[in-house]
């Protein structure tokens, strides 16, 4: 474990696989951030702006320590002793791990947008020109199509991907049979998974593999592809007819923020993430805003697919954990070929 100590104003950044820990000095001046890897670029732009705002408001110069990991890995690190003051994670169920460990209070959703700070959808990314003619999730089952998505054991983004494919299978069964058929949805997921080229640790790692040339199609966050296209990378985005709405939470890690004496700073940072300025920056990096006004400003960049569904279509996170990701759940049966 790499230990970094902030001793001057500014930011110290942690790459994937590393953890930051406050070990000495005035920790009330240092905000420790544990974030999921996909949020790294947006957070990197937001921190200096918040730093300047806090300086203007209080006269205090603050420091940052940042750790970026796959969401599930990040949550487990915080539970294991990484003393993050705030956590930006890929999904609600990773925050639930912090609640279970008594690091975050159970009422964390009693905040604007139920604790969510960004949204996205699961989409498909193809090589420039979409040479295989990919139009929907069904095309991922065709022979010879090489698919990428990360490992849901470590990646929150991967769980969104699997939820989207499984949910699309349920939608297809409804269209054919008039009701949800879990067996048909599982079979659909199995067909897609048979074409998976590799399971990477995080959404960011999966995207890096795709950029390196691995695979024909990547199942990923819309924002990941939009951010790369904005930087000049030539990909096509395919929006499936039936796909899931992604919602990403941010929370104060109560136990550690109180321990470090910086609850006010941590709460101010979370509040800043909901401001119009921050929401526009998130939108610039491809995220769908949780602010209705900012989303209205940017909606031309974010099409709404006809069959868009949210986690409640799958029964909510408790049901999803039991149905898909328990030791005998659908995902592990697919992995085992059962």
mmCIF file of N, CA and C in Angstrom, residues 65-118:
data_model
loop_
_atom_site.group_PDB
_atom_site.id
_atom_site.type_symbol
_atom_site.label_atom_id
_atom_site.label_comp_id
_atom_site.label_asym_id
_atom_site.label_seq_id
_atom_site.Cartn_x
_atom_site.Cartn_y
_atom_site.Cartn_z
ATOM 1 N N UNK A 65 -6.263 14.512 -1.418
ATOM 2 C CA UNK A 65 -5.655 13.229 -1.733
ATOM 3 C C UNK A 65 -6.714 12.422 -2.476
ATOM 4 N N UNK A 66 -6.338 11.833 -3.598
ATOM 5 C CA UNK A 66 -7.300 11.158 -4.458
ATOM 6 C C UNK A 66 -6.886 9.713 -4.695
ATOM 7 N N UNK A 67 -7.858 8.843 -4.664
ATOM 8 C CA UNK A 67 -7.657 7.443 -5.030
ATOM 9 C C UNK A 67 -8.726 7.061 -6.037
ATOM 10 N N UNK A 68 -8.322 6.456 -7.149
ATOM 11 C CA UNK A 68 -9.251 6.039 -8.194
ATOM 12 C C UNK A 68 -9.109 4.537 -8.403
ATOM 13 N N UNK A 69 -10.232 3.858 -8.271
ATOM 14 C CA UNK A 69 -10.250 2.400 -8.381
ATOM 15 C C UNK A 69 -11.573 1.963 -8.976
ATOM 16 N N UNK A 70 -11.649 0.728 -9.397
ATOM 17 C CA UNK A 70 -12.947 0.143 -9.714
ATOM 18 C C UNK A 70 -13.856 0.320 -8.501
ATOM 19 N N UNK A 71 -15.139 0.596 -8.746
ATOM 20 C CA UNK A 71 -16.033 1.003 -7.663
ATOM 21 C C UNK A 71 -16.104 -0.029 -6.543
ATOM 22 N N UNK A 72 -16.273 -1.302 -6.889
ATOM 23 C CA UNK A 72 -16.342 -2.325 -5.850
ATOM 24 C C UNK A 72 -15.050 -2.418 -5.064
ATOM 25 N N UNK A 73 -13.921 -2.315 -5.765
ATOM 26 C CA UNK A 73 -12.612 -2.340 -5.105
ATOM 27 C C UNK A 73 -12.457 -1.139 -4.187
ATOM 28 N N UNK A 74 -12.898 0.029 -4.656
ATOM 29 C CA UNK A 74 -12.805 1.247 -3.845
ATOM 30 C C UNK A 74 -13.645 1.128 -2.583
ATOM 31 N N UNK A 75 -14.851 0.626 -2.711
ATOM 32 C CA UNK A 75 -15.704 0.457 -1.531
ATOM 33 C C UNK A 75 -15.077 -0.498 -0.527
ATOM 34 N N UNK A 76 -14.515 -1.599 -1.038
ATOM 35 C CA UNK A 76 -13.868 -2.554 -0.126
ATOM 36 C C UNK A 76 -12.632 -1.953 0.534
ATOM 37 N N UNK A 77 -11.911 -1.102 -0.179
ATOM 38 C CA UNK A 77 -10.740 -0.446 0.411
ATOM 39 C C UNK A 77 -11.152 0.468 1.556
ATOM 40 N N UNK A 78 -12.247 1.208 1.362
ATOM 41 C CA UNK A 78 -12.727 2.106 2.415
ATOM 42 C C UNK A 78 -13.191 1.298 3.625
ATOM 43 N N UNK A 79 -13.895 0.232 3.384
ATOM 44 C CA UNK A 79 -14.312 -0.651 4.484
ATOM 45 C C UNK A 79 -13.088 -1.236 5.190
ATOM 46 N N UNK A 80 -12.035 -1.505 4.406
ATOM 47 C CA UNK A 80 -10.829 -2.120 4.952
ATOM 48 C C UNK A 80 -9.884 -1.176 5.647
ATOM 49 N N UNK A 81 -10.200 0.139 5.660
ATOM 50 C CA UNK A 81 -9.361 1.063 6.410
ATOM 51 C C UNK A 81 -8.817 2.247 5.646
ATOM 52 N N UNK A 82 -9.093 2.361 4.338
ATOM 53 C CA UNK A 82 -8.717 3.564 3.599
ATOM 54 C C UNK A 82 -9.639 4.693 4.050
ATOM 55 N N UNK A 83 -9.085 5.691 4.711
ATOM 56 C CA UNK A 83 -9.892 6.697 5.407
ATOM 57 C C UNK A 83 -10.303 7.837 4.469
ATOM 58 N N UNK A 84 -11.126 7.522 3.495
ATOM 59 C CA UNK A 84 -11.668 8.547 2.600
ATOM 60 C C UNK A 84 -12.715 9.373 3.344
ATOM 61 N N UNK A 85 -12.678 10.683 3.134
ATOM 62 C CA UNK A 85 -13.693 11.565 3.714
ATOM 63 C C UNK A 85 -14.958 11.572 2.874
ATOM 64 N N UNK A 86 -14.781 11.442 1.555
ATOM 65 C CA UNK A 86 -15.929 11.372 0.651
ATOM 66 C C UNK A 86 -15.700 10.222 -0.318
ATOM 67 N N UNK A 87 -16.793 9.642 -0.774
ATOM 68 C CA UNK A 87 -16.708 8.541 -1.730
ATOM 69 C C UNK A 87 -17.619 8.849 -2.912
ATOM 70 N N UNK A 88 -17.066 8.734 -4.104
ATOM 71 C CA UNK A 88 -17.832 8.829 -5.343
ATOM 72 C C UNK A 88 -17.795 7.444 -5.963
ATOM 73 N N UNK A 89 -18.944 6.786 -5.982
ATOM 74 C CA UNK A 89 -18.980 5.389 -6.396
ATOM 75 C C UNK A 89 -19.930 5.197 -7.574
ATOM 76 N N UNK A 90 -19.826 4.036 -8.198
ATOM 77 C CA UNK A 90 -20.569 3.791 -9.431
ATOM 78 C C UNK A 90 -22.024 3.450 -9.183
ATOM 79 N N UNK A 91 -22.334 2.968 -7.984
ATOM 80 C CA UNK A 91 -23.711 2.519 -7.775
ATOM 81 C C UNK A 91 -24.061 2.480 -6.297
ATOM 82 N N UNK A 92 -25.351 2.516 -6.055
ATOM 83 C CA UNK A 92 -25.905 2.543 -4.711
ATOM 84 C C UNK A 92 -25.446 1.359 -3.873
ATOM 85 N N UNK A 93 -25.349 0.189 -4.476
ATOM 86 C CA UNK A 93 -25.017 -0.996 -3.685
ATOM 87 C C UNK A 93 -23.607 -0.925 -3.108
ATOM 88 N N UNK A 94 -22.710 -0.156 -3.730
ATOM 89 C CA UNK A 94 -21.377 0.009 -3.145
ATOM 90 C C UNK A 94 -21.424 0.926 -1.923
ATOM 91 N N UNK A 95 -22.299 1.923 -1.943
ATOM 92 C CA UNK A 95 -22.494 2.735 -0.739
ATOM 93 C C UNK A 95 -23.084 1.882 0.378
ATOM 94 N N UNK A 96 -23.962 0.962 0.007
ATOM 95 C CA UNK A 96 -24.557 0.076 1.020
ATOM 96 C C UNK A 96 -23.491 -0.714 1.784
ATOM 97 N N UNK A 97 -22.372 -1.024 1.118
ATOM 98 C CA UNK A 97 -21.276 -1.711 1.805
ATOM 99 C C UNK A 97 -20.702 -0.824 2.914
ATOM 100 N N UNK A 98 -20.645 0.487 2.657
ATOM 101 C CA UNK A 98 -20.129 1.421 3.662
ATOM 102 C C UNK A 98 -21.124 1.578 4.809
ATOM 103 N N UNK A 99 -22.414 1.533 4.468
ATOM 104 C CA UNK A 99 -23.445 1.602 5.512
ATOM 105 C C UNK A 99 -23.364 0.363 6.402
ATOM 106 N N UNK A 100 -23.231 -0.781 5.791
ATOM 107 C CA UNK A 100 -23.148 -2.033 6.548
ATOM 108 C C UNK A 100 -21.952 -2.038 7.487
ATOM 109 N N UNK A 101 -20.860 -1.381 7.060
ATOM 110 C CA UNK A 101 -19.655 -1.302 7.894
ATOM 111 C C UNK A 101 -19.714 -0.167 8.910
ATOM 112 N N UNK A 102 -20.866 0.536 8.959
ATOM 113 C CA UNK A 102 -21.096 1.639 9.905
ATOM 114 C C UNK A 102 -20.142 2.813 9.663
ATOM 115 N N UNK A 103 -19.792 3.009 8.410
ATOM 116 C CA UNK A 103 -18.967 4.163 8.029
ATOM 117 C C UNK A 103 -19.818 5.306 7.501
ATOM 118 N N UNK A 104 -20.976 4.983 6.965
ATOM 119 C CA UNK A 104 -21.919 5.956 6.418
ATOM 120 C C UNK A 104 -23.273 5.707 7.068
ATOM 121 N N UNK A 105 -23.979 6.775 7.418
ATOM 122 C CA UNK A 105 -25.279 6.615 8.067
ATOM 123 C C UNK A 105 -26.317 6.114 7.064
ATOM 124 N N UNK A 106 -27.293 5.390 7.579
ATOM 125 C CA UNK A 106 -28.283 4.727 6.727
ATOM 126 C C UNK A 106 -29.202 5.711 6.016
ATOM 127 N N UNK A 107 -29.214 6.969 6.444
ATOM 128 C CA UNK A 107 -30.102 7.965 5.832
ATOM 129 C C UNK A 107 -29.421 8.742 4.709
ATOM 130 N N UNK A 108 -28.361 8.202 4.121
ATOM 131 C CA UNK A 108 -27.570 8.951 3.141
ATOM 132 C C UNK A 108 -28.370 9.364 1.912
ATOM 133 N N UNK A 109 -29.474 8.670 1.617
ATOM 134 C CA UNK A 109 -30.274 9.018 0.448
ATOM 135 C C UNK A 109 -31.250 10.160 0.710
ATOM 136 N N UNK A 110 -31.308 10.638 1.941
ATOM 137 C CA UNK A 110 -32.189 11.765 2.264
ATOM 138 C C UNK A 110 -31.487 13.080 1.937
ATOM 139 N N UNK A 111 -31.052 13.176 0.713
ATOM 140 C CA UNK A 111 -30.334 14.330 0.175
ATOM 141 C C UNK A 111 -30.876 14.574 -1.234
ATOM 142 N N UNK A 112 -30.536 15.712 -1.859
ATOM 143 C CA UNK A 112 -31.044 15.954 -3.216
ATOM 144 C C UNK A 112 -30.740 14.790 -4.159
ATOM 145 N N UNK A 113 -31.719 14.442 -4.995
ATOM 146 C CA UNK A 113 -31.588 13.366 -5.985
ATOM 147 C C UNK A 113 -31.233 12.023 -5.345
ATOM 148 N N UNK A 114 -31.653 11.856 -4.089
ATOM 149 C CA UNK A 114 -31.419 10.613 -3.348
ATOM 150 C C UNK A 114 -29.939 10.235 -3.329
ATOM 151 N N UNK A 115 -29.088 11.251 -3.210
ATOM 152 C CA UNK A 115 -27.656 11.006 -3.080
ATOM 153 C C UNK A 115 -26.911 10.858 -4.391
ATOM 154 N N UNK A 116 -27.602 10.913 -5.520
ATOM 155 C CA UNK A 116 -26.947 10.734 -6.813
ATOM 156 C C UNK A 116 -26.392 12.070 -7.322
ATOM 157 N N UNK A 117 -25.234 12.014 -7.984
ATOM 158 C CA UNK A 117 -24.656 13.252 -8.522
ATOM 159 C C UNK A 117 -24.518 13.229 -10.039
ATOM 160 N N UNK A 118 -24.537 12.050 -10.650
ATOM 161 C CA UNK A 118 -24.478 11.954 -12.101
ATOM 162 C C UNK A 118 -25.339 10.789 -12.568
#
